[in-house]
Amino acid sequence: LYSRLIRSSVTLDFLIRIPVKAASRSYEVVIARGLLGRASQALEELFPPGARLFIVTSKPVRKHWGAALRKGLRKLYGDCEIIEMPDGERAKRLARLERVADKLVARKADRQSVIVAFGGGVVGDVGGFLASVFMRGIPVVQVPTTLVAQVDSAIGGKTGVNLVSGKNLLGTFHQPSSVLVDPDVLSTLPEREYRSGIFEAMKYGVIRNPEIFELLEEEREKVLARDGALLEKLIAACVQVKADVVSADERESGERRILNYGHTVGHALEAETGYKELLHGEAVGWGMIAAASLGQATQTSDKTTAQRIRGLVESYGPLPELKVKPKRILKRLTSDKKTVGGVPHFVLAKTIGEVAIVNTVPERAILRAVEELNELAAR
Ligand SMILES: NC(=O)c1ccc[n+]([C@@H]2O[C@H](COP(=O)([O-])OP(=O)(O)OC[C@H]3O[C@@H](n4cnc5c(N)ncnc54)[C@H](O)[C@@H]3O)[C@@H](O)[C@H]2O)c1
Ligand SMILES: [Zn+2]
C-alpha cells in the first residue's frame, strides 16, 4: 500500500504527502500522527512567518484539540485566534457564515489572512465557503477532525451551506492551500460518528481500491479499536483515491461522479428522514446495500460481489432503524438535482474496485431494493 504513497525526502520525512492537482490549484494532503503539533512545519512553505491564521472550529474540537493545534502553529504564526461556531447539520446555514465573517472583521482579519477550518465536514464546508468569499477570497487550510472529513469532505474544494429547501444548495469551489490530517484526533470522536466515517472509507474500496475493502474486512478489530498505525494507512489510501479522482475531474462532470457510490439512495434516505435519524455516513451505508441489490438486479455485478458489500456494511453496523416508503424514495430519486431528465444514474459495482454508471435501472428494482432495506432494518 505504501508503495503508492509519496514520501518526502527532506525535513518532513515522517509525513505522508499526497498531491491533488486540480485545474484551479495544486496542493498537498499531509497525513501524519501528531501532525497538529507540527503544523508550523507543514505550512512553512505556504505562508511566511507572522502570517495571520484564524482558526474556525466547533466547541468539542476546540475543547479536545484546540490547544494542540495552537501550540503547533505558534512557532511560526504566534498565538492564532480561535473563532468558535456551532456545528451539526443545522449550523450549516448562510447566517452562520455571516456571523463568523463579522468576528473575523472584529479581529482585524484582512485579505492577507488565512482561515484554518478545524473540525468535521460542517466546519470545513462553512469555513471553506467563507474563505472563498471573504474579501473576495482568502486562502483556507483544511484541518479535518472527523473520519468523514479526513477521507472526503476536506479534499476537493467543494464548499457549501444548506437552504431550507435543500442541502448544499449554496456553495462554491474553493480548493484549500493544504489539508493537514492527524489521525490521532479521531481518538475523541463519538463512536457513531467514527463508524459513519468507515462507510465512506468503504466507498473508496468499492470504487477504486480493493485493498481498502480487504483491510476493512480483515482488520475489523483494529479498525474499530482505532489503531493509529492502521488508521494512518487506511486514511492515506482513501485520500489517494479522492485525490486521483478530483485531479482528473475537479467539477464533477465525469469521473468525479463515481464518488457518489452509495450516495444516490443515501441522499434520498437522509432527506426522507429529515436529516435527523441518520448520520451522513450511515445513510451511505444503507445506500451501499441498496446499490449492491441494484448491481445484482441489473447484472452489473455478480452475487459474490454484492454479498461481500452487504456483508462488510453489516459488519460495521448495526445501522440505525429505517422505515421509509419505497415510492417516496423513488420520487426523490427521479426529481434529484443530479438526475438527467428524471432518469436516476446509479454508480454500481462491477466488482470490488471497479464501478459503472448505470442509467437503465428499472423502477421496480429500485422499489424492491428500498423495501429490502426496510426488511433488513426490521430484522
Ligand atoms: N464538501 C464535500 O465534498 C463533502 C463531502 C462529504 C460530506 N460533506 C458534508 O460534511 C458534513 C458532515 O460532516 P461530519 O460527518 O464530519 O460531521 P460534523 O462536521 O457535523 O461533525 C460531527 C460532530 O463531531 C464533532 N467532532 C468533530 N471532530 C471531533 C473530534 N476529533 N473529537 C470529538 N468530536 C469531534 C463535531 O463538533 C460535531 O459535533 C455534511 O454537512 C456533509 O454535507 C461535504
Ligand atoms: Zn459522503
Short mmCIF file of C-alpha atoms and ligand atoms in Angstrom, two decimals:
data_model
loop_
_atom_site.label_atom_id
_atom_site.label_comp_id
_atom_site.label_asym_id
_atom_site.label_seq_id
_atom_site.Cartn_x
_atom_site.Cartn_y
_atom_site.Cartn_z
CA LEU A 1 0.00 0.00 0.00
CA TYR A 2 2.75 2.40 0.96
CA SER A 3 4.48 1.95 -2.36
CA ARG A 4 1.90 4.18 -3.99
CA LEU A 5 2.25 6.93 -1.43
CA ILE A 6 4.65 9.75 -1.85
CA ARG A 7 7.12 10.29 0.94
CA SER A 8 9.12 13.46 1.15
CA SER A 9 12.86 13.18 1.42
CA VAL A 10 13.98 16.26 3.30
CA THR A 11 12.72 17.64 6.61
CA LEU A 12 9.22 16.26 6.60
CA ASP A 13 10.12 12.63 6.17
CA PHE A 14 7.70 11.47 8.83
CA LEU A 15 4.84 12.71 6.72
CA ILE A 16 2.79 11.12 4.00
CA ARG A 17 2.14 13.73 1.32
CA ILE A 18 -0.45 13.16 -1.37
CA PRO A 19 -0.71 15.70 -4.18
CA VAL A 20 -4.03 16.96 -5.53
CA LYS A 21 -3.69 18.54 -8.95
CA ALA A 22 -6.95 20.33 -9.58
CA ALA A 23 -7.11 22.69 -12.54
CA SER A 24 -7.60 25.72 -10.30
CA ARG A 25 -4.91 24.87 -7.74
CA SER A 26 -2.44 22.15 -6.79
CA TYR A 27 -1.88 21.31 -3.18
CA GLU A 28 -0.96 18.50 -0.85
CA VAL A 29 -2.81 16.44 1.68
CA VAL A 30 -0.35 15.84 4.50
CA ILE A 31 -1.04 12.87 6.76
CA ALA A 32 0.79 12.02 9.97
CA ARG A 33 0.07 11.08 13.53
CA GLY A 34 0.79 14.01 15.80
CA LEU A 35 0.69 16.42 12.87
CA LEU A 36 -1.23 19.09 14.83
CA GLY A 37 1.87 19.66 16.92
CA ARG A 38 3.96 20.17 13.80
CA ALA A 39 1.50 22.36 11.95
CA SER A 40 4.03 25.21 11.54
CA GLN A 41 6.45 22.89 9.81
CA ALA A 42 3.76 21.58 7.50
CA LEU A 43 2.74 25.11 6.43
CA GLU A 44 6.07 26.92 6.33
CA GLU A 45 6.45 26.73 2.58
CA LEU A 46 2.97 28.17 2.06
CA PHE A 47 2.69 31.06 4.49
CA PRO A 48 5.56 33.26 5.72
CA PRO A 49 6.28 33.53 9.44
CA GLY A 50 3.92 36.03 11.02
CA ALA A 51 1.08 35.39 8.56
CA ARG A 52 -2.26 35.75 10.33
CA LEU A 53 -4.08 32.46 10.63
CA PHE A 54 -7.60 32.33 12.08
CA ILE A 55 -8.82 29.00 13.40
CA VAL A 56 -12.54 28.38 12.79
CA THR A 57 -13.74 25.42 14.83
CA SER A 58 -16.52 23.84 16.92
CA LYS A 59 -16.77 23.53 20.69
CA PRO A 60 -15.90 19.81 21.01
CA VAL A 61 -12.91 20.15 18.69
CA ARG A 62 -11.66 23.21 20.48
CA LYS A 63 -12.01 21.50 23.85
CA HIS A 64 -10.07 18.38 22.85
CA TRP A 65 -7.58 19.68 20.33
CA GLY A 66 -7.59 23.48 20.22
CA ALA A 67 -4.54 23.82 22.45
CA ALA A 68 -2.57 21.24 20.47
CA LEU A 69 -3.15 23.00 17.15
CA ARG A 70 -2.40 26.44 18.57
CA LYS A 71 0.82 25.11 20.03
CA GLY A 72 1.76 23.59 16.68
CA LEU A 73 1.12 26.87 14.88
CA ARG A 74 2.80 29.10 17.48
CA LYS A 75 6.34 28.53 16.27
CA LEU A 76 5.74 30.44 13.03
CA TYR A 77 2.38 32.11 13.39
CA GLY A 78 2.16 33.27 17.01
CA ASP A 79 -0.99 32.83 19.05
CA CYS A 80 -3.71 32.26 16.47
CA GLU A 81 -7.19 33.44 17.32
CA ILE A 82 -9.88 30.83 17.60
CA ILE A 83 -13.39 31.52 16.34
CA GLU A 84 -15.96 29.01 17.52
CA MET A 85 -19.11 28.11 15.65
CA PRO A 86 -21.88 25.64 16.48
CA ASP A 87 -21.83 22.63 14.20
CA GLY A 88 -24.15 19.84 13.23
CA GLU A 89 -26.17 19.94 10.04
CA ARG A 90 -28.45 22.71 11.33
CA ALA A 91 -25.50 25.07 11.69
CA LYS A 92 -24.67 24.80 8.01
CA ARG A 93 -26.54 27.96 7.12
CA LEU A 94 -25.68 31.21 5.45
CA ALA A 95 -26.44 33.15 8.65
CA ARG A 96 -23.60 31.28 10.33
CA LEU A 97 -21.19 32.33 7.62
CA GLU A 98 -22.11 35.95 8.21
CA ARG A 99 -21.59 35.71 11.93
CA VAL A 100 -18.16 34.16 11.61
CA ALA A 101 -17.26 36.77 8.98
CA ASP A 102 -18.19 39.58 11.38
CA LYS A 103 -15.98 38.03 14.03
CA LEU A 104 -13.11 37.91 11.55
CA VAL A 105 -13.55 41.60 10.79
CA ALA A 106 -13.74 42.44 14.50
CA ARG A 107 -10.41 40.68 14.94
CA LYS A 108 -8.96 42.68 12.06
CA ALA A 109 -8.65 39.91 9.51
CA ASP A 110 -7.73 41.22 6.08
CA ARG A 111 -7.05 40.00 2.57
CA GLN A 112 -3.73 38.51 3.62
CA SER A 113 -5.33 36.45 6.39
CA VAL A 114 -5.81 32.69 6.23
CA ILE A 115 -8.71 30.62 7.53
CA VAL A 116 -7.88 27.32 9.18
CA ALA A 117 -11.05 25.21 9.08
CA PHE A 118 -10.56 22.89 12.04
CA GLY A 119 -13.37 20.39 12.52
CA GLY A 120 -15.74 17.99 10.81
CA GLY A 121 -17.40 18.38 7.45
CA VAL A 122 -19.71 21.13 8.65
CA VAL A 123 -16.89 23.38 9.84
CA GLY A 124 -14.95 22.51 6.68
CA ASP A 125 -17.84 23.35 4.36
CA VAL A 126 -18.73 26.61 6.15
CA GLY A 127 -15.09 27.63 6.67
CA GLY A 128 -14.22 26.86 3.06
CA PHE A 129 -17.25 28.77 1.78
CA LEU A 130 -16.38 31.74 3.96
CA ALA A 131 -12.77 31.75 2.76
CA SER A 132 -13.94 31.72 -0.84
CA VAL A 133 -15.99 34.91 -0.42
CA PHE A 134 -14.33 36.79 2.46
CA MET A 135 -12.92 39.98 0.92
CA ARG A 136 -13.43 38.24 -2.43
CA GLY A 137 -11.43 35.21 -1.41
CA ILE A 138 -8.66 34.30 1.00
CA PRO A 139 -6.78 31.00 1.43
CA VAL A 140 -8.14 28.18 3.53
CA VAL A 141 -6.23 25.36 5.18
CA GLN A 142 -8.40 22.37 5.98
CA VAL A 143 -7.61 20.53 9.21
CA PRO A 144 -10.31 17.82 9.29
CA THR A 145 -11.10 16.10 12.58
CA THR A 146 -13.76 13.52 11.72
CA LEU A 147 -13.13 10.44 9.63
CA VAL A 148 -15.71 11.65 7.07
CA ALA A 149 -13.84 14.94 6.73
CA GLN A 150 -10.37 13.36 6.66
CA VAL A 151 -11.14 10.95 3.84
CA ASP A 152 -13.69 13.01 1.98
CA SER A 153 -15.06 16.47 2.64
CA ALA A 154 -11.79 18.32 3.33
CA ILE A 155 -10.38 17.34 -0.06
CA GLY A 156 -11.67 18.52 -3.41
CA GLY A 157 -12.68 22.09 -2.75
CA LYS A 158 -16.45 21.74 -2.55
CA THR A 159 -17.90 24.15 -0.01
CA GLY A 160 -21.46 24.93 0.89
CA VAL A 161 -24.36 25.61 3.19
CA ASN A 162 -27.93 24.36 3.27
CA LEU A 163 -31.12 26.19 2.37
CA VAL A 164 -34.50 25.45 3.91
CA SER A 165 -35.36 23.96 0.54
CA GLY A 166 -32.42 21.58 0.38
CA LYS A 167 -28.91 20.56 1.35
CA ASN A 168 -25.76 22.20 -0.02
CA LEU A 169 -27.71 24.39 -2.42
CA LEU A 170 -25.43 27.39 -1.94
CA GLY A 171 -21.73 26.90 -2.34
CA THR A 172 -18.52 27.39 -4.23
CA PHE A 173 -15.50 25.52 -5.41
CA HIS A 174 -12.53 26.75 -3.38
CA GLN A 175 -9.55 24.44 -3.21
CA PRO A 176 -7.63 24.55 0.07
CA SER A 177 -3.97 25.60 0.13
CA SER A 178 -3.23 22.49 2.12
CA VAL A 179 -5.03 19.74 4.02
CA LEU A 180 -3.50 18.59 7.31
CA VAL A 181 -4.71 15.20 8.53
CA ASP A 182 -3.78 13.99 12.01
CA PRO A 183 -5.34 10.55 12.61
CA ASP A 184 -4.74 10.89 16.37
CA VAL A 185 -7.60 13.39 16.68
CA LEU A 186 -10.05 10.60 15.86
CA SER A 187 -9.48 9.18 19.35
CA THR A 188 -12.07 11.57 20.80
CA LEU A 189 -14.66 11.20 18.08
CA PRO A 190 -18.02 9.80 19.29
CA GLU A 191 -18.42 6.14 18.28
CA ARG A 192 -21.35 6.75 15.96
CA GLU A 193 -19.52 9.50 14.10
CA TYR A 194 -16.49 7.26 13.76
CA ARG A 195 -18.42 4.34 12.29
CA SER A 196 -20.20 6.70 9.99
CA GLY A 197 -16.80 7.55 8.52
CA ILE A 198 -15.94 3.90 7.98
CA PHE A 199 -18.75 3.66 5.42
CA GLU A 200 -17.18 6.48 3.41
CA ALA A 201 -13.85 4.65 3.57
CA MET A 202 -15.58 1.52 2.27
CA LYS A 203 -16.85 3.51 -0.69
CA TYR A 204 -13.27 4.08 -1.87
CA GLY A 205 -12.61 0.36 -1.67
CA VAL A 206 -15.56 -0.41 -3.90
CA ILE A 207 -14.98 2.29 -6.48
CA ARG A 208 -11.23 2.07 -6.91
CA ASN A 209 -9.01 0.23 -4.43
CA PRO A 210 -9.83 -3.34 -3.35
CA GLU A 211 -7.01 -3.18 -0.77
CA ILE A 212 -9.07 -0.72 1.26
CA PHE A 213 -12.02 -3.10 1.16
CA GLU A 214 -9.83 -6.04 2.20
CA LEU A 215 -8.24 -4.07 5.00
CA LEU A 216 -11.69 -3.30 6.38
CA GLU A 217 -12.69 -6.95 6.02
CA GLU A 218 -9.58 -8.42 7.58
CA GLU A 219 -8.72 -5.90 10.29
CA ARG A 220 -12.15 -5.13 11.69
CA GLU A 221 -10.99 -5.34 15.30
CA LYS A 222 -8.09 -2.96 14.81
CA VAL A 223 -10.22 -0.59 12.76
CA LEU A 224 -12.84 -0.42 15.49
CA ALA A 225 -10.12 0.00 18.14
CA ARG A 226 -8.89 2.99 16.09
CA ASP A 227 -5.38 1.59 15.89
CA GLY A 228 -3.21 4.58 14.98
CA ALA A 229 -0.84 2.92 12.52
CA LEU A 230 -3.69 1.21 10.73
CA LEU A 231 -5.73 4.40 10.55
CA GLU A 232 -2.83 6.28 9.02
CA LYS A 233 -2.56 3.66 6.31
CA LEU A 234 -6.32 3.44 5.74
CA ILE A 235 -6.79 7.20 5.56
CA ALA A 236 -3.84 7.61 3.20
CA ALA A 237 -5.24 5.00 0.83
CA CYS A 238 -8.68 6.69 0.83
CA VAL A 239 -7.20 10.15 0.33
CA GLN A 240 -5.19 8.81 -2.58
CA VAL A 241 -8.38 7.71 -4.34
CA LYS A 242 -10.15 11.01 -3.68
CA ALA A 243 -7.07 12.97 -4.79
CA ASP A 244 -6.80 11.00 -8.03
CA VAL A 245 -10.46 11.41 -8.86
CA VAL A 246 -10.54 15.14 -8.05
CA SER A 247 -7.32 15.68 -10.03
CA ALA A 248 -8.93 14.07 -13.06
CA ASP A 249 -12.23 15.94 -12.76
CA GLU A 250 -12.40 18.98 -10.49
CA ARG A 251 -16.00 19.95 -11.14
CA GLU A 252 -17.83 16.66 -11.15
CA SER A 253 -18.72 16.45 -14.81
CA GLY A 254 -17.47 12.96 -15.42
CA GLU A 255 -15.23 10.77 -13.34
CA ARG A 256 -15.92 12.57 -10.08
CA ARG A 257 -19.42 11.13 -10.21
CA ILE A 258 -18.09 7.77 -9.09
CA LEU A 259 -17.59 9.33 -5.65
CA ASN A 260 -21.38 9.25 -5.42
CA TYR A 261 -21.30 5.50 -4.96
CA GLY A 262 -23.85 4.65 -2.26
CA HIS A 263 -24.93 8.29 -2.20
CA THR A 264 -27.79 8.24 -4.69
CA VAL A 265 -30.09 6.24 -2.44
CA GLY A 266 -28.17 7.52 0.63
CA HIS A 267 -29.05 11.15 -0.04
CA ALA A 268 -32.70 10.25 -0.65
CA LEU A 269 -32.82 8.40 2.67
CA GLU A 270 -31.25 11.33 4.52
CA ALA A 271 -33.70 13.77 3.03
CA GLU A 272 -36.70 11.48 3.54
CA THR A 273 -35.85 11.12 7.24
CA GLY A 274 -35.41 14.88 7.60
CA TYR A 275 -31.63 14.72 8.28
CA LYS A 276 -32.50 13.73 11.82
CA GLU A 277 -32.28 9.97 12.01
CA LEU A 278 -29.21 9.06 10.02
CA LEU A 279 -25.72 10.46 10.02
CA HIS A 280 -24.46 11.06 6.51
CA GLY A 281 -22.14 8.05 6.54
CA GLU A 282 -24.90 5.83 7.90
CA ALA A 283 -27.15 6.85 5.04
CA VAL A 284 -24.30 5.95 2.70
CA GLY A 285 -24.05 2.57 4.42
CA TRP A 286 -27.71 1.90 3.66
CA GLY A 287 -27.17 3.33 0.19
CA MET A 288 -24.35 0.86 -0.49
CA ILE A 289 -26.58 -2.05 0.47
CA ALA A 290 -29.22 -0.76 -1.95
CA ALA A 291 -26.55 -0.32 -4.63
CA ALA A 292 -25.46 -3.92 -4.06
CA SER A 293 -29.01 -5.10 -4.77
CA LEU A 294 -29.28 -2.89 -7.84
CA GLY A 295 -25.92 -4.13 -9.06
CA GLN A 296 -27.25 -7.64 -8.94
CA ALA A 297 -30.65 -6.75 -10.39
CA THR A 298 -29.05 -5.09 -13.40
CA GLN A 299 -26.42 -7.79 -13.74
CA THR A 300 -23.70 -5.19 -13.33
CA SER A 301 -22.15 -7.35 -10.64
CA ASP A 302 -22.28 -10.99 -9.67
CA LYS A 303 -23.81 -12.33 -6.49
CA THR A 304 -20.47 -12.75 -4.70
CA THR A 305 -19.57 -9.09 -5.12
CA ALA A 306 -22.99 -7.95 -3.92
CA GLN A 307 -22.81 -10.26 -0.90
CA ARG A 308 -19.35 -9.04 0.05
CA ILE A 309 -20.52 -5.43 0.00
CA ARG A 310 -23.63 -6.19 2.07
CA GLY A 311 -21.56 -8.28 4.46
CA LEU A 312 -18.96 -5.60 5.04
CA VAL A 313 -21.51 -2.84 5.62
CA GLU A 314 -23.40 -5.02 8.09
CA SER A 315 -20.21 -5.99 9.91
CA TYR A 316 -19.66 -2.33 10.83
CA GLY A 317 -23.28 -1.88 11.90
CA PRO A 318 -25.81 -2.00 13.20
CA LEU A 319 -27.13 0.87 11.16
CA PRO A 320 -29.92 2.90 12.74
CA GLU A 321 -33.54 1.90 12.19
CA LEU A 322 -35.05 2.67 8.88
CA LYS A 323 -38.65 2.69 7.79
CA VAL A 324 -39.31 4.50 4.57
CA LYS A 325 -41.87 4.30 1.80
CA PRO A 326 -40.17 2.95 -1.33
CA LYS A 327 -42.39 5.07 -3.58
CA ARG A 328 -41.32 8.25 -1.83
CA ILE A 329 -37.66 7.33 -2.21
CA LEU A 330 -38.23 6.64 -5.89
CA LYS A 331 -39.86 10.05 -6.27
CA ARG A 332 -36.88 11.73 -4.64
CA LEU A 333 -34.51 9.86 -6.93
CA THR A 334 -36.30 10.93 -10.08
CA SER A 335 -36.51 14.58 -9.01
CA ASP A 336 -32.94 14.86 -7.64
CA LYS A 337 -30.94 17.85 -8.88
CA LYS A 338 -28.33 15.48 -10.25
CA THR A 339 -30.65 13.36 -12.38
CA VAL A 340 -30.75 13.88 -16.11
CA GLY A 341 -34.31 14.11 -17.45
CA GLY A 342 -35.81 12.27 -14.49
CA VAL A 343 -33.67 9.17 -15.02
CA PRO A 344 -31.56 8.43 -11.97
CA HIS A 345 -27.95 7.45 -12.65
CA PHE A 346 -26.58 4.85 -10.30
CA VAL A 347 -22.95 4.14 -9.59
CA LEU A 348 -22.86 0.35 -9.28
CA ALA A 349 -20.03 -2.05 -8.55
CA LYS A 350 -18.88 -4.30 -11.38
CA THR A 351 -16.50 -5.92 -8.96
CA ILE A 352 -14.73 -4.73 -5.80
CA GLY A 353 -12.54 -1.89 -7.07
CA GLU A 354 -14.44 -1.06 -10.25
CA VAL A 355 -17.76 0.68 -10.86
CA ALA A 356 -20.01 1.52 -13.77
CA ILE A 357 -22.54 4.31 -14.17
CA VAL A 358 -25.89 2.76 -14.99
CA ASN A 359 -28.93 4.75 -16.11
CA THR A 360 -31.18 1.88 -17.03
CA VAL A 361 -32.23 0.65 -13.61
CA PRO A 362 -35.92 -0.40 -13.75
CA GLU A 363 -38.21 1.34 -11.26
CA ARG A 364 -39.39 -1.94 -9.80
CA ALA A 365 -35.79 -2.87 -8.97
CA ILE A 366 -35.41 0.41 -7.09
CA LEU A 367 -38.66 -0.14 -5.19
CA ARG A 368 -37.58 -3.66 -4.33
CA ALA A 369 -34.12 -2.56 -3.16
CA VAL A 370 -35.62 0.02 -0.80
CA GLU A 371 -38.14 -2.49 0.52
CA GLU A 372 -35.22 -4.80 1.26
CA LEU A 373 -33.61 -2.09 3.37
CA ASN A 374 -36.79 -1.85 5.45
CA GLU A 375 -36.77 -5.61 5.89
CA LEU A 376 -33.12 -5.70 6.88
CA ALA A 377 -33.65 -2.88 9.37
CA ALA A 378 -36.56 -4.72 10.94
CA ARG A 379 -34.56 -7.90 11.43
N1 LIG B 1 -17.57 19.16 0.74
C1 LIG B 1 -17.64 17.87 0.49
O1 LIG B 1 -17.11 17.37 -0.51
C2 LIG B 1 -18.36 16.99 1.45
C3 LIG B 1 -18.23 15.60 1.39
C4 LIG B 1 -18.86 14.80 2.34
C5 LIG B 1 -19.60 15.41 3.36
N2 LIG B 1 -19.72 16.76 3.40
C6 LIG B 1 -20.50 17.41 4.45
O2 LIG B 1 -19.92 17.10 5.70
C7 LIG B 1 -20.93 17.22 6.71
C8 LIG B 1 -20.77 16.07 7.68
O3 LIG B 1 -19.52 16.17 8.28
P1 LIG B 1 -19.10 15.24 9.50
O4 LIG B 1 -19.60 13.88 9.30
O5 LIG B 1 -17.66 15.46 9.68
O6 LIG B 1 -19.95 15.83 10.73
P2 LIG B 1 -19.84 17.17 11.61
O7 LIG B 1 -18.99 18.18 10.99
O8 LIG B 1 -21.23 17.54 11.93
O9 LIG B 1 -19.11 16.64 12.93
C9 LIG B 1 -19.76 15.70 13.74
C10 LIG B 1 -19.63 16.05 15.22
O10 LIG B 1 -18.35 15.61 15.71
C11 LIG B 1 -17.71 16.66 16.44
N3 LIG B 1 -16.28 16.44 16.27
C12 LIG B 1 -15.56 16.66 15.15
N4 LIG B 1 -14.30 16.22 15.32
C13 LIG B 1 -14.23 15.72 16.58
C14 LIG B 1 -13.19 15.11 17.32
N5 LIG B 1 -11.99 14.87 16.79
N6 LIG B 1 -13.45 14.73 18.59
C15 LIG B 1 -14.70 14.92 19.11
N7 LIG B 1 -15.72 15.46 18.46
C16 LIG B 1 -15.49 15.87 17.19
C17 LIG B 1 -18.26 17.90 15.81
O11 LIG B 1 -18.11 19.02 16.67
C18 LIG B 1 -19.71 17.51 15.56
O12 LIG B 1 -20.45 17.67 16.74
C19 LIG B 1 -22.25 17.23 5.98
O13 LIG B 1 -22.80 18.52 6.07
C20 LIG B 1 -21.90 16.90 4.55
O14 LIG B 1 -22.74 17.56 3.62
C21 LIG B 1 -19.12 17.55 2.49
ZN ZN B 2 -20.41 11.20 1.56
#
